[in-house]
């Protein structure tokens, strides 16, 4: 991979569940056969806790990037997390990502880029570029490190922390992971989410720099 003239950044998003009505929740989690109110409520609560990890029910609450220590940061969703603030967040974040020639992520083909594209389509605004999501292509504007290392085997195990450890790189932020973002958001800990997102971007770039001359 020749990246001497390309502006490259690692990117990452953190997600929360979209505000969905009980009627929609019941349809999605299939409570129709349940009669016990307590069991229905328990199933609803369990399903709501997983909304943020499904691209069809999630929204991005934070988007980070890392090109260098002098060019990094994150964009945060408005605290009210409604349609207006989501659209403004998406515009700002797409604008930042459009400044780079190549975007590098981890599991970004099936998650980050999918959510950003889906939610932008919902809001019907023009995006400044399209993520190259073609499999087995390593020369586009979008690189998924997980897919590259694992030869696009989506079922093969391996989280970012696993590969960081494998290649002797600094581990992920202690005390928070993606499954906790919803709770952090509910508690108003937006700055902590932003710092976590930025750290993931920094570590993704470190992993990219470690493997690029061997895999790309």
N, C-alpha and C. Protein backbone atom coordinates (compact mmCIF):
# COMPACT_ATOMS: atom_id res chain seq x y z
N UNK A 1 0.84 -1.20 0.00
CA UNK A 1 0.00 0.00 0.00
C UNK A 1 0.87 1.24 0.00
N UNK A 2 0.67 2.12 -0.96
CA UNK A 2 1.41 3.37 -1.02
C UNK A 2 0.55 4.50 -0.45
N UNK A 3 0.91 4.97 0.75
CA UNK A 3 0.09 5.98 1.41
C UNK A 3 0.84 7.29 1.60
N UNK A 4 1.97 7.45 0.87
CA UNK A 4 2.81 8.63 1.08
C UNK A 4 2.07 9.93 0.78
N UNK A 5 1.15 9.90 -0.18
CA UNK A 5 0.45 11.12 -0.57
C UNK A 5 -1.01 11.12 -0.13
N UNK A 6 -1.38 10.12 0.65
CA UNK A 6 -2.76 10.00 1.11
C UNK A 6 -2.89 10.50 2.55
N UNK A 7 -3.99 11.18 2.81
CA UNK A 7 -4.27 11.61 4.17
C UNK A 7 -5.15 10.55 4.82
N UNK A 8 -4.63 9.91 5.85
CA UNK A 8 -5.28 8.75 6.45
C UNK A 8 -5.69 9.06 7.89
N UNK A 9 -6.86 8.57 8.27
CA UNK A 9 -7.31 8.69 9.66
C UNK A 9 -8.02 7.42 10.08
N UNK A 10 -7.85 7.05 11.32
CA UNK A 10 -8.66 5.99 11.92
C UNK A 10 -9.94 6.63 12.44
N UNK A 11 -11.04 5.91 12.31
CA UNK A 11 -12.31 6.45 12.81
C UNK A 11 -13.05 5.38 13.60
N UNK A 12 -13.96 5.84 14.44
CA UNK A 12 -14.73 4.93 15.27
C UNK A 12 -15.98 5.66 15.75
N UNK A 13 -17.09 4.93 15.88
CA UNK A 13 -18.27 5.54 16.46
C UNK A 13 -18.71 4.76 17.69
N UNK A 14 -19.36 5.44 18.61
CA UNK A 14 -20.02 4.82 19.74
C UNK A 14 -21.52 4.98 19.55
N UNK A 15 -22.29 4.00 20.00
CA UNK A 15 -23.71 3.98 19.68
C UNK A 15 -24.60 3.80 20.90
N UNK A 16 -25.82 4.30 20.76
CA UNK A 16 -26.87 4.09 21.75
C UNK A 16 -28.13 3.65 21.01
N UNK A 17 -29.11 3.16 21.74
CA UNK A 17 -30.36 2.76 21.11
C UNK A 17 -31.20 3.96 20.73
N UNK A 18 -31.84 3.89 19.58
CA UNK A 18 -32.76 4.94 19.18
C UNK A 18 -34.01 4.89 20.06
N UNK A 19 -34.64 6.05 20.29
CA UNK A 19 -35.88 6.05 21.06
C UNK A 19 -37.01 5.42 20.25
N UNK A 20 -37.44 4.25 20.65
CA UNK A 20 -38.49 3.53 19.94
C UNK A 20 -39.70 3.33 20.86
N UNK A 21 -40.88 3.36 20.29
CA UNK A 21 -42.11 3.20 21.08
C UNK A 21 -42.25 1.76 21.56
N UNK A 22 -43.07 1.58 22.59
CA UNK A 22 -43.33 0.23 23.08
C UNK A 22 -43.94 -0.65 21.99
N UNK A 23 -44.74 -0.06 21.13
CA UNK A 23 -45.37 -0.81 20.05
C UNK A 23 -44.32 -1.39 19.11
N UNK A 24 -43.33 -0.58 18.75
CA UNK A 24 -42.26 -1.05 17.87
C UNK A 24 -41.40 -2.09 18.59
N UNK A 25 -41.10 -1.83 19.86
CA UNK A 25 -40.30 -2.77 20.64
C UNK A 25 -41.00 -4.13 20.71
N UNK A 26 -42.30 -4.10 20.95
CA UNK A 26 -43.06 -5.36 21.04
C UNK A 26 -43.00 -6.12 19.72
N UNK A 27 -43.07 -5.39 18.62
CA UNK A 27 -43.02 -6.04 17.31
C UNK A 27 -41.64 -6.66 17.07
N UNK A 28 -40.60 -5.94 17.43
CA UNK A 28 -39.25 -6.41 17.16
C UNK A 28 -38.83 -7.56 18.06
N UNK A 29 -39.24 -7.49 19.32
CA UNK A 29 -38.81 -8.56 20.23
C UNK A 29 -39.87 -9.64 20.39
N UNK A 30 -40.96 -9.52 19.63
CA UNK A 30 -41.96 -10.58 19.50
C UNK A 30 -42.54 -11.00 20.86
N UNK A 31 -43.23 -10.07 21.49
CA UNK A 31 -43.87 -10.36 22.77
C UNK A 31 -45.32 -10.80 22.59
N UNK A 32 -45.77 -10.96 21.35
CA UNK A 32 -47.17 -11.25 21.08
C UNK A 32 -47.69 -12.50 21.74
N UNK A 33 -46.83 -13.49 21.95
CA UNK A 33 -47.28 -14.75 22.54
C UNK A 33 -47.22 -14.75 24.06
N UNK A 34 -46.71 -13.68 24.63
CA UNK A 34 -46.60 -13.61 26.09
C UNK A 34 -47.84 -12.96 26.69
N UNK A 35 -48.28 -13.47 27.82
CA UNK A 35 -49.45 -12.93 28.50
C UNK A 35 -49.10 -12.28 29.84
N UNK A 36 -48.06 -12.77 30.47
CA UNK A 36 -47.66 -12.26 31.78
C UNK A 36 -47.04 -10.88 31.63
N UNK A 37 -47.62 -9.83 32.24
CA UNK A 37 -47.08 -8.46 32.13
C UNK A 37 -45.63 -8.36 32.58
N UNK A 38 -45.27 -9.10 33.62
CA UNK A 38 -43.88 -9.06 34.11
C UNK A 38 -42.91 -9.63 33.10
N UNK A 39 -43.31 -10.71 32.44
CA UNK A 39 -42.44 -11.31 31.42
C UNK A 39 -42.33 -10.41 30.20
N UNK A 40 -43.44 -9.76 29.85
CA UNK A 40 -43.41 -8.82 28.72
C UNK A 40 -42.47 -7.66 29.03
N UNK A 41 -42.58 -7.09 30.23
CA UNK A 41 -41.74 -5.96 30.63
C UNK A 41 -40.27 -6.37 30.66
N UNK A 42 -40.00 -7.59 31.15
CA UNK A 42 -38.62 -8.07 31.23
C UNK A 42 -38.02 -8.24 29.84
N UNK A 43 -38.81 -8.77 28.91
CA UNK A 43 -38.32 -8.96 27.54
C UNK A 43 -38.11 -7.63 26.85
N UNK A 44 -39.02 -6.67 27.11
CA UNK A 44 -38.86 -5.33 26.54
C UNK A 44 -37.57 -4.69 27.04
N UNK A 45 -37.34 -4.79 28.35
CA UNK A 45 -36.15 -4.18 28.94
C UNK A 45 -34.87 -4.81 28.39
N UNK A 46 -34.90 -6.14 28.24
CA UNK A 46 -33.73 -6.84 27.69
C UNK A 46 -33.46 -6.39 26.27
N UNK A 47 -34.52 -6.27 25.48
CA UNK A 47 -34.35 -5.87 24.08
C UNK A 47 -33.87 -4.43 23.97
N UNK A 48 -34.44 -3.54 24.81
CA UNK A 48 -34.00 -2.14 24.76
C UNK A 48 -32.52 -2.01 25.09
N UNK A 49 -32.03 -2.88 25.95
CA UNK A 49 -30.61 -2.83 26.30
C UNK A 49 -29.68 -3.21 25.17
N UNK A 50 -30.24 -3.81 24.12
CA UNK A 50 -29.42 -4.24 22.98
C UNK A 50 -29.63 -3.39 21.73
N UNK A 51 -30.46 -2.35 21.82
CA UNK A 51 -30.75 -1.54 20.65
C UNK A 51 -29.50 -0.89 20.07
N UNK A 52 -28.57 -0.52 20.92
CA UNK A 52 -27.40 0.22 20.47
C UNK A 52 -26.36 -0.61 19.74
N UNK A 53 -26.53 -1.93 19.71
CA UNK A 53 -25.53 -2.77 19.04
C UNK A 53 -26.04 -3.34 17.72
N UNK A 54 -27.25 -2.99 17.34
CA UNK A 54 -27.82 -3.42 16.07
C UNK A 54 -27.91 -2.21 15.15
N UNK A 55 -27.25 -2.25 13.99
CA UNK A 55 -27.27 -1.10 13.08
C UNK A 55 -28.68 -0.61 12.72
N UNK A 56 -29.68 -1.49 12.77
CA UNK A 56 -31.03 -1.09 12.40
C UNK A 56 -31.76 -0.37 13.53
N UNK A 57 -31.30 -0.50 14.75
CA UNK A 57 -31.98 0.14 15.88
C UNK A 57 -31.08 1.11 16.63
N UNK A 58 -29.86 1.29 16.16
CA UNK A 58 -28.89 2.14 16.86
C UNK A 58 -28.79 3.52 16.21
N UNK A 59 -28.22 4.43 16.95
CA UNK A 59 -27.80 5.72 16.42
C UNK A 59 -26.42 6.02 17.01
N UNK A 60 -25.61 6.71 16.27
CA UNK A 60 -24.28 7.07 16.77
C UNK A 60 -24.41 8.23 17.74
N UNK A 61 -23.78 8.09 18.90
CA UNK A 61 -23.79 9.19 19.87
C UNK A 61 -22.45 9.92 19.90
N UNK A 62 -21.44 9.31 19.29
CA UNK A 62 -20.11 9.94 19.27
C UNK A 62 -19.34 9.41 18.08
N UNK A 63 -18.63 10.26 17.39
CA UNK A 63 -17.78 9.86 16.28
C UNK A 63 -16.39 10.44 16.45
N UNK A 64 -15.39 9.59 16.43
CA UNK A 64 -14.01 10.06 16.64
C UNK A 64 -13.15 9.85 15.42
N UNK A 65 -12.01 10.54 15.40
CA UNK A 65 -11.02 10.34 14.35
C UNK A 65 -9.63 10.56 14.93
N UNK A 66 -8.65 9.93 14.30
CA UNK A 66 -7.26 10.11 14.72
C UNK A 66 -6.36 9.99 13.50
N UNK A 67 -5.74 11.09 13.13
CA UNK A 67 -4.73 11.08 12.07
C UNK A 67 -3.34 11.22 12.69
N UNK A 68 -3.23 12.05 13.70
CA UNK A 68 -1.99 12.26 14.44
C UNK A 68 -2.37 12.93 15.75
N UNK A 69 -1.40 13.11 16.61
CA UNK A 69 -1.68 13.78 17.89
C UNK A 69 -2.15 15.22 17.67
N UNK A 70 -1.79 15.79 16.52
CA UNK A 70 -2.21 17.16 16.21
C UNK A 70 -3.51 17.22 15.40
N UNK A 71 -3.99 16.07 14.98
CA UNK A 71 -5.21 16.04 14.17
C UNK A 71 -6.07 14.87 14.64
N UNK A 72 -6.79 15.11 15.71
CA UNK A 72 -7.64 14.07 16.29
C UNK A 72 -8.75 14.73 17.11
N UNK A 73 -9.75 13.96 17.44
CA UNK A 73 -10.84 14.51 18.24
C UNK A 73 -12.10 13.69 18.09
N UNK A 74 -13.21 14.26 18.54
CA UNK A 74 -14.48 13.56 18.41
C UNK A 74 -15.61 14.57 18.29
N UNK A 75 -16.72 14.11 17.69
CA UNK A 75 -17.93 14.89 17.55
C UNK A 75 -19.00 14.20 18.38
N UNK A 76 -19.74 14.96 19.19
CA UNK A 76 -20.72 14.37 20.09
C UNK A 76 -22.14 14.71 19.66
N UNK A 77 -23.02 13.75 19.78
CA UNK A 77 -24.44 13.95 19.53
C UNK A 77 -25.01 14.92 20.55
N UNK A 78 -26.00 15.72 20.14
CA UNK A 78 -26.66 16.62 21.08
C UNK A 78 -27.29 15.84 22.23
N UNK A 79 -27.28 16.40 23.42
CA UNK A 79 -27.70 15.68 24.62
C UNK A 79 -29.14 15.20 24.57
N UNK A 80 -29.99 15.89 23.79
CA UNK A 80 -31.38 15.48 23.73
C UNK A 80 -31.60 14.26 22.82
N UNK A 81 -30.62 13.95 21.98
CA UNK A 81 -30.64 12.75 21.13
C UNK A 81 -31.92 12.62 20.32
N UNK A 82 -32.41 13.74 19.79
CA UNK A 82 -33.59 13.66 18.95
C UNK A 82 -33.17 13.73 17.48
N UNK A 83 -34.17 13.76 16.58
CA UNK A 83 -33.88 13.73 15.14
C UNK A 83 -33.06 14.94 14.70
N UNK A 84 -33.34 16.12 15.28
CA UNK A 84 -32.62 17.33 14.89
C UNK A 84 -31.16 17.25 15.28
N UNK A 85 -30.89 16.82 16.50
CA UNK A 85 -29.50 16.75 16.96
C UNK A 85 -28.74 15.63 16.25
N UNK A 86 -29.44 14.53 15.92
CA UNK A 86 -28.78 13.46 15.19
C UNK A 86 -28.37 13.92 13.79
N UNK A 87 -29.24 14.64 13.12
CA UNK A 87 -28.92 15.12 11.77
C UNK A 87 -27.75 16.09 11.82
N UNK A 88 -27.72 16.97 12.81
CA UNK A 88 -26.61 17.93 12.95
C UNK A 88 -25.31 17.20 13.25
N UNK A 89 -25.39 16.20 14.12
CA UNK A 89 -24.20 15.40 14.43
C UNK A 89 -23.66 14.73 13.17
N UNK A 90 -24.55 14.09 12.41
CA UNK A 90 -24.12 13.38 11.21
C UNK A 90 -23.47 14.32 10.20
N UNK A 91 -24.06 15.49 10.01
CA UNK A 91 -23.47 16.47 9.08
C UNK A 91 -22.06 16.86 9.52
N UNK A 92 -21.90 17.14 10.80
CA UNK A 92 -20.59 17.55 11.32
C UNK A 92 -19.57 16.42 11.17
N UNK A 93 -19.99 15.22 11.49
CA UNK A 93 -19.03 14.10 11.46
C UNK A 93 -18.65 13.71 10.04
N UNK A 94 -19.63 13.65 9.14
CA UNK A 94 -19.31 13.40 7.74
C UNK A 94 -18.36 14.47 7.20
N UNK A 95 -18.59 15.72 7.61
CA UNK A 95 -17.72 16.80 7.17
C UNK A 95 -16.28 16.59 7.61
N UNK A 96 -16.11 16.12 8.84
CA UNK A 96 -14.76 15.84 9.32
C UNK A 96 -14.14 14.67 8.58
N UNK A 97 -14.89 13.58 8.42
CA UNK A 97 -14.34 12.40 7.74
C UNK A 97 -13.99 12.69 6.29
N UNK A 98 -14.71 13.61 5.66
CA UNK A 98 -14.47 13.92 4.25
C UNK A 98 -13.12 14.59 4.02
N UNK A 99 -12.45 15.02 5.08
CA UNK A 99 -11.15 15.67 4.95
C UNK A 99 -10.02 14.67 4.72
N UNK A 100 -10.34 13.37 4.80
CA UNK A 100 -9.32 12.33 4.67
C UNK A 100 -9.54 11.51 3.41
N UNK A 101 -8.43 11.01 2.86
CA UNK A 101 -8.49 10.19 1.65
C UNK A 101 -8.83 8.74 1.96
N UNK A 102 -8.33 8.25 3.09
CA UNK A 102 -8.53 6.86 3.49
C UNK A 102 -8.96 6.83 4.95
N UNK A 103 -10.01 6.08 5.22
CA UNK A 103 -10.50 5.92 6.59
C UNK A 103 -10.27 4.47 7.01
N UNK A 104 -9.72 4.31 8.19
CA UNK A 104 -9.37 2.99 8.72
C UNK A 104 -10.21 2.74 9.97
N UNK A 105 -10.81 1.56 10.05
CA UNK A 105 -11.59 1.22 11.23
C UNK A 105 -11.41 -0.22 11.60
N UNK A 106 -12.06 -0.62 12.68
CA UNK A 106 -12.03 -2.01 13.12
C UNK A 106 -13.47 -2.50 13.19
N UNK A 107 -13.80 -3.50 12.37
CA UNK A 107 -15.17 -4.00 12.23
C UNK A 107 -16.09 -2.91 11.66
N UNK A 108 -15.52 -2.03 10.88
CA UNK A 108 -16.26 -0.86 10.39
C UNK A 108 -17.12 -1.17 9.17
N UNK A 109 -16.84 -2.26 8.45
CA UNK A 109 -17.68 -2.60 7.30
C UNK A 109 -19.09 -2.93 7.74
N UNK A 110 -19.22 -3.72 8.79
CA UNK A 110 -20.53 -4.20 9.20
C UNK A 110 -21.16 -3.36 10.29
N UNK A 111 -20.42 -2.38 10.83
CA UNK A 111 -20.98 -1.60 11.94
C UNK A 111 -20.90 -0.10 11.70
N UNK A 112 -19.73 0.48 11.89
CA UNK A 112 -19.61 1.95 11.87
C UNK A 112 -20.12 2.57 10.57
N UNK A 113 -19.59 2.12 9.43
CA UNK A 113 -19.99 2.72 8.16
C UNK A 113 -21.45 2.41 7.84
N UNK A 114 -21.93 1.26 8.26
CA UNK A 114 -23.31 0.89 7.99
C UNK A 114 -24.28 1.80 8.75
N UNK A 115 -24.00 2.04 10.03
CA UNK A 115 -24.86 2.91 10.83
C UNK A 115 -24.85 4.33 10.29
N UNK A 116 -23.66 4.86 9.99
CA UNK A 116 -23.56 6.23 9.48
C UNK A 116 -24.34 6.38 8.17
N UNK A 117 -24.24 5.39 7.31
CA UNK A 117 -24.94 5.46 6.03
C UNK A 117 -26.45 5.30 6.20
N UNK A 118 -26.85 4.34 7.01
CA UNK A 118 -28.28 4.12 7.25
C UNK A 118 -28.95 5.36 7.83
N UNK A 119 -28.35 5.94 8.86
CA UNK A 119 -28.98 7.08 9.52
C UNK A 119 -28.98 8.31 8.63
N UNK A 120 -27.99 8.45 7.78
CA UNK A 120 -27.97 9.57 6.83
C UNK A 120 -29.07 9.40 5.79
N UNK A 121 -29.29 8.17 5.37
CA UNK A 121 -30.38 7.91 4.42
C UNK A 121 -31.73 8.22 5.04
N UNK A 122 -31.88 7.92 6.32
CA UNK A 122 -33.14 8.23 7.02
C UNK A 122 -33.40 9.73 6.99
N UNK A 123 -32.32 10.52 7.21
CA UNK A 123 -32.47 11.98 7.25
C UNK A 123 -32.43 12.62 5.87
N UNK A 124 -32.11 11.82 4.84
CA UNK A 124 -32.16 12.27 3.45
C UNK A 124 -31.33 13.52 3.18
N UNK A 125 -30.09 13.52 3.61
CA UNK A 125 -29.21 14.62 3.22
C UNK A 125 -28.04 14.06 2.42
N UNK A 126 -27.47 14.89 1.59
CA UNK A 126 -26.38 14.48 0.72
C UNK A 126 -25.11 14.25 1.53
N UNK A 127 -24.54 13.07 1.39
CA UNK A 127 -23.28 12.79 2.07
C UNK A 127 -22.12 13.15 1.13
N UNK A 128 -20.99 13.60 1.68
CA UNK A 128 -19.90 14.10 0.84
C UNK A 128 -19.12 13.02 0.10
N UNK A 129 -19.26 11.76 0.51
CA UNK A 129 -18.59 10.66 -0.16
C UNK A 129 -19.29 9.37 0.26
N UNK A 130 -18.95 8.28 -0.40
CA UNK A 130 -19.47 6.98 -0.01
C UNK A 130 -18.33 6.11 0.48
N UNK A 131 -18.58 5.38 1.55
CA UNK A 131 -17.61 4.39 2.00
C UNK A 131 -17.49 3.28 0.96
N UNK A 132 -16.27 2.92 0.64
CA UNK A 132 -16.04 1.77 -0.23
C UNK A 132 -16.18 0.52 0.64
N UNK A 133 -17.27 -0.23 0.44
CA UNK A 133 -17.56 -1.39 1.29
C UNK A 133 -17.41 -2.71 0.52
N UNK A 134 -16.69 -2.69 -0.59
CA UNK A 134 -16.50 -3.91 -1.36
C UNK A 134 -15.54 -4.85 -0.63
N UNK A 135 -15.91 -6.11 -0.56
CA UNK A 135 -15.05 -7.09 0.08
C UNK A 135 -13.80 -7.37 -0.76
N UNK A 136 -12.72 -7.71 -0.08
CA UNK A 136 -11.46 -8.12 -0.69
C UNK A 136 -10.75 -6.99 -1.44
N UNK A 137 -11.26 -5.77 -1.31
CA UNK A 137 -10.61 -4.63 -1.95
C UNK A 137 -9.82 -3.88 -0.88
N UNK A 138 -8.53 -3.66 -1.16
CA UNK A 138 -7.67 -3.00 -0.19
C UNK A 138 -7.17 -1.65 -0.69
N UNK A 139 -7.71 -1.19 -1.82
CA UNK A 139 -7.20 0.04 -2.42
C UNK A 139 -8.23 1.16 -2.44
N UNK A 140 -9.36 0.97 -1.77
CA UNK A 140 -10.39 1.99 -1.76
C UNK A 140 -10.17 3.03 -0.66
N UNK A 141 -11.25 3.73 -0.32
CA UNK A 141 -11.13 4.79 0.68
C UNK A 141 -11.47 4.31 2.09
N UNK A 142 -11.62 2.98 2.25
CA UNK A 142 -12.17 2.45 3.50
C UNK A 142 -11.53 1.09 3.79
N UNK A 143 -10.85 0.98 4.92
CA UNK A 143 -10.13 -0.24 5.27
C UNK A 143 -10.62 -0.74 6.62
N UNK A 144 -11.05 -1.99 6.65
CA UNK A 144 -11.46 -2.64 7.90
C UNK A 144 -10.33 -3.57 8.32
N UNK A 145 -9.60 -3.20 9.36
CA UNK A 145 -8.43 -3.97 9.77
C UNK A 145 -8.82 -5.40 10.16
N UNK A 146 -9.92 -5.54 10.84
CA UNK A 146 -10.35 -6.88 11.25
C UNK A 146 -10.55 -7.78 10.03
N UNK A 147 -11.23 -7.26 9.00
CA UNK A 147 -11.48 -8.06 7.82
C UNK A 147 -10.19 -8.37 7.05
N UNK A 148 -9.29 -7.41 7.01
CA UNK A 148 -8.02 -7.63 6.31
C UNK A 148 -7.22 -8.73 6.97
N UNK A 149 -7.08 -8.67 8.30
CA UNK A 149 -6.28 -9.66 9.02
C UNK A 149 -6.94 -11.04 8.95
N UNK A 150 -8.26 -11.08 9.00
CA UNK A 150 -8.98 -12.36 9.05
C UNK A 150 -9.52 -12.80 7.69
N UNK A 151 -9.01 -12.20 6.61
CA UNK A 151 -9.42 -12.58 5.25
C UNK A 151 -10.94 -12.55 5.07
N UNK A 152 -11.56 -11.52 5.62
CA UNK A 152 -12.99 -11.27 5.46
C UNK A 152 -13.87 -12.40 6.02
N UNK A 153 -13.34 -13.12 7.00
CA UNK A 153 -14.13 -14.14 7.68
C UNK A 153 -14.87 -13.47 8.84
N UNK A 154 -16.14 -13.15 8.64
CA UNK A 154 -16.89 -12.40 9.64
C UNK A 154 -17.19 -13.21 10.89
N UNK A 155 -17.00 -14.53 10.82
CA UNK A 155 -17.31 -15.38 11.96
C UNK A 155 -16.09 -15.68 12.83
N UNK A 156 -14.92 -15.30 12.36
CA UNK A 156 -13.71 -15.58 13.12
C UNK A 156 -13.61 -14.61 14.30
N UNK A 157 -13.28 -15.13 15.46
CA UNK A 157 -13.23 -14.33 16.68
C UNK A 157 -12.07 -13.35 16.64
N UNK A 158 -12.16 -12.34 17.49
CA UNK A 158 -11.06 -11.40 17.61
C UNK A 158 -11.51 -9.97 17.74
N UNK A 159 -11.54 -9.47 18.98
CA UNK A 159 -11.88 -8.07 19.20
C UNK A 159 -10.62 -7.22 19.09
N UNK A 160 -10.82 -5.90 19.07
CA UNK A 160 -9.69 -4.99 18.95
C UNK A 160 -8.67 -5.24 20.06
N UNK A 161 -9.14 -5.44 21.28
CA UNK A 161 -8.22 -5.65 22.41
C UNK A 161 -7.36 -6.89 22.20
N UNK A 162 -7.93 -7.92 21.56
CA UNK A 162 -7.19 -9.14 21.28
C UNK A 162 -6.02 -8.86 20.34
N UNK A 163 -6.26 -8.11 19.26
CA UNK A 163 -5.21 -7.83 18.29
C UNK A 163 -4.19 -6.84 18.84
N UNK A 164 -4.63 -5.92 19.66
CA UNK A 164 -3.67 -5.01 20.29
C UNK A 164 -2.69 -5.80 21.15
N UNK A 165 -3.20 -6.76 21.90
CA UNK A 165 -2.35 -7.61 22.73
C UNK A 165 -1.44 -8.47 21.86
N UNK A 166 -1.99 -9.03 20.79
CA UNK A 166 -1.20 -9.89 19.91
C UNK A 166 0.01 -9.16 19.35
N UNK A 167 -0.19 -7.89 18.96
CA UNK A 167 0.90 -7.13 18.34
C UNK A 167 1.68 -6.28 19.33
N UNK A 168 1.46 -6.49 20.62
CA UNK A 168 2.25 -5.80 21.63
C UNK A 168 1.96 -4.32 21.75
N UNK A 169 0.71 -3.94 21.48
CA UNK A 169 0.33 -2.53 21.54
C UNK A 169 -0.45 -2.25 22.83
N UNK A 170 -0.56 -0.99 23.18
CA UNK A 170 -1.28 -0.61 24.39
C UNK A 170 -2.71 -1.12 24.35
N UNK A 171 -3.21 -1.55 25.49
CA UNK A 171 -4.55 -2.11 25.56
C UNK A 171 -5.60 -1.00 25.55
N UNK A 172 -6.87 -1.44 25.42
CA UNK A 172 -7.97 -0.49 25.40
C UNK A 172 -8.17 0.17 26.77
N UNK A 173 -8.96 1.24 26.77
CA UNK A 173 -9.25 1.98 27.99
C UNK A 173 -9.90 1.06 29.03
N UNK A 174 -9.37 1.05 30.23
CA UNK A 174 -9.94 0.23 31.28
C UNK A 174 -11.18 0.90 31.86
N UNK A 175 -12.13 0.08 32.29
CA UNK A 175 -13.30 0.60 32.98
C UNK A 175 -14.49 0.89 32.09
N UNK A 176 -14.31 0.81 30.78
CA UNK A 176 -15.44 1.05 29.86
C UNK A 176 -15.21 0.25 28.58
N UNK A 177 -16.30 -0.29 28.04
CA UNK A 177 -16.26 -0.90 26.71
C UNK A 177 -17.56 -0.54 26.00
N UNK A 178 -17.67 -0.98 24.77
CA UNK A 178 -18.82 -0.58 23.96
C UNK A 178 -20.17 -0.94 24.56
N UNK A 179 -20.22 -2.05 25.32
CA UNK A 179 -21.48 -2.47 25.91
C UNK A 179 -21.94 -1.54 27.03
N UNK A 180 -21.05 -0.67 27.50
CA UNK A 180 -21.37 0.22 28.62
C UNK A 180 -21.72 1.63 28.17
N UNK A 181 -21.60 1.89 26.88
CA UNK A 181 -21.81 3.25 26.37
C UNK A 181 -23.23 3.74 26.66
N UNK A 182 -24.22 2.86 26.48
CA UNK A 182 -25.60 3.27 26.74
C UNK A 182 -25.78 3.75 28.19
N UNK A 183 -25.21 3.01 29.14
CA UNK A 183 -25.31 3.41 30.55
C UNK A 183 -24.59 4.73 30.78
N UNK A 184 -23.42 4.90 30.18
CA UNK A 184 -22.69 6.16 30.32
C UNK A 184 -23.51 7.31 29.76
N UNK A 185 -24.14 7.08 28.61
CA UNK A 185 -24.96 8.12 28.00
C UNK A 185 -26.13 8.48 28.91
N UNK A 186 -26.81 7.48 29.44
CA UNK A 186 -27.95 7.72 30.31
C UNK A 186 -27.56 8.51 31.55
N UNK A 187 -26.32 8.34 31.98
CA UNK A 187 -25.84 9.04 33.17
C UNK A 187 -25.22 10.40 32.84
N UNK A 188 -25.24 10.77 31.55
CA UNK A 188 -24.72 12.06 31.15
C UNK A 188 -23.20 12.15 31.08
N UNK A 189 -22.53 11.01 31.02
CA UNK A 189 -21.06 10.98 31.01
C UNK A 189 -20.55 11.06 29.57
N UNK A 190 -20.93 12.12 28.89
CA UNK A 190 -20.62 12.25 27.47
C UNK A 190 -19.12 12.44 27.22
N UNK A 191 -18.47 13.18 28.07
CA UNK A 191 -17.03 13.40 27.90
C UNK A 191 -16.25 12.10 28.04
N UNK A 192 -16.68 11.23 28.95
CA UNK A 192 -16.02 9.94 29.11
C UNK A 192 -16.20 9.08 27.86
N UNK A 193 -17.39 9.15 27.25
CA UNK A 193 -17.62 8.43 26.00
C UNK A 193 -16.70 8.96 24.91
N UNK A 194 -16.58 10.28 24.82
CA UNK A 194 -15.71 10.89 23.82
C UNK A 194 -14.26 10.48 23.97
N UNK A 195 -13.78 10.46 25.19
CA UNK A 195 -12.39 10.07 25.45
C UNK A 195 -12.17 8.61 25.08
N UNK A 196 -13.15 7.77 25.41
CA UNK A 196 -13.06 6.35 25.07
C UNK A 196 -13.04 6.16 23.56
N UNK A 197 -13.91 6.88 22.85
CA UNK A 197 -13.98 6.79 21.40
C UNK A 197 -12.66 7.22 20.76
N UNK A 198 -12.11 8.32 21.23
CA UNK A 198 -10.85 8.82 20.70
C UNK A 198 -9.71 7.82 20.96
N UNK A 199 -9.72 7.20 22.13
CA UNK A 199 -8.69 6.21 22.44
C UNK A 199 -8.79 5.02 21.50
N UNK A 200 -10.01 4.59 21.18
CA UNK A 200 -10.17 3.51 20.21
C UNK A 200 -9.62 3.90 18.84
N UNK A 201 -9.84 5.14 18.44
CA UNK A 201 -9.29 5.62 17.17
C UNK A 201 -7.76 5.60 17.20
N UNK A 202 -7.19 6.05 18.29
CA UNK A 202 -5.73 6.09 18.42
C UNK A 202 -5.15 4.67 18.35
N UNK A 203 -5.80 3.72 19.01
CA UNK A 203 -5.32 2.35 19.02
C UNK A 203 -5.51 1.68 17.66
N UNK A 204 -6.60 2.02 16.98
CA UNK A 204 -6.84 1.48 15.64
C UNK A 204 -5.76 1.96 14.68
N UNK A 205 -5.37 3.22 14.80
CA UNK A 205 -4.29 3.73 13.95
C UNK A 205 -2.97 3.04 14.27
N UNK A 206 -2.72 2.79 15.54
CA UNK A 206 -1.48 2.10 15.93
C UNK A 206 -1.45 0.69 15.33
N UNK A 207 -2.59 0.00 15.34
CA UNK A 207 -2.66 -1.33 14.76
C UNK A 207 -2.49 -1.27 13.25
N UNK A 208 -3.10 -0.30 12.61
CA UNK A 208 -2.95 -0.11 11.17
C UNK A 208 -1.47 0.09 10.80
N UNK A 209 -0.79 0.95 11.53
CA UNK A 209 0.62 1.21 11.24
C UNK A 209 1.47 -0.04 11.46
N UNK A 210 1.04 -0.90 12.36
CA UNK A 210 1.79 -2.11 12.65
C UNK A 210 1.66 -3.14 11.53
N UNK A 211 0.52 -3.23 10.90
CA UNK A 211 0.27 -4.33 9.95
C UNK A 211 0.27 -3.90 8.48
N UNK A 212 0.29 -2.60 8.20
CA UNK A 212 0.03 -2.17 6.82
C UNK A 212 1.05 -2.68 5.81
N UNK A 213 2.31 -2.74 6.15
CA UNK A 213 3.29 -3.18 5.15
C UNK A 213 3.29 -4.68 4.93
N UNK A 214 2.57 -5.40 5.78
CA UNK A 214 2.46 -6.84 5.63
C UNK A 214 1.15 -7.28 4.97
N UNK A 215 0.09 -6.53 5.20
CA UNK A 215 -1.22 -6.94 4.73
C UNK A 215 -1.81 -6.03 3.66
N UNK A 216 -1.27 -4.83 3.50
CA UNK A 216 -1.89 -3.86 2.60
C UNK A 216 -0.92 -3.39 1.50
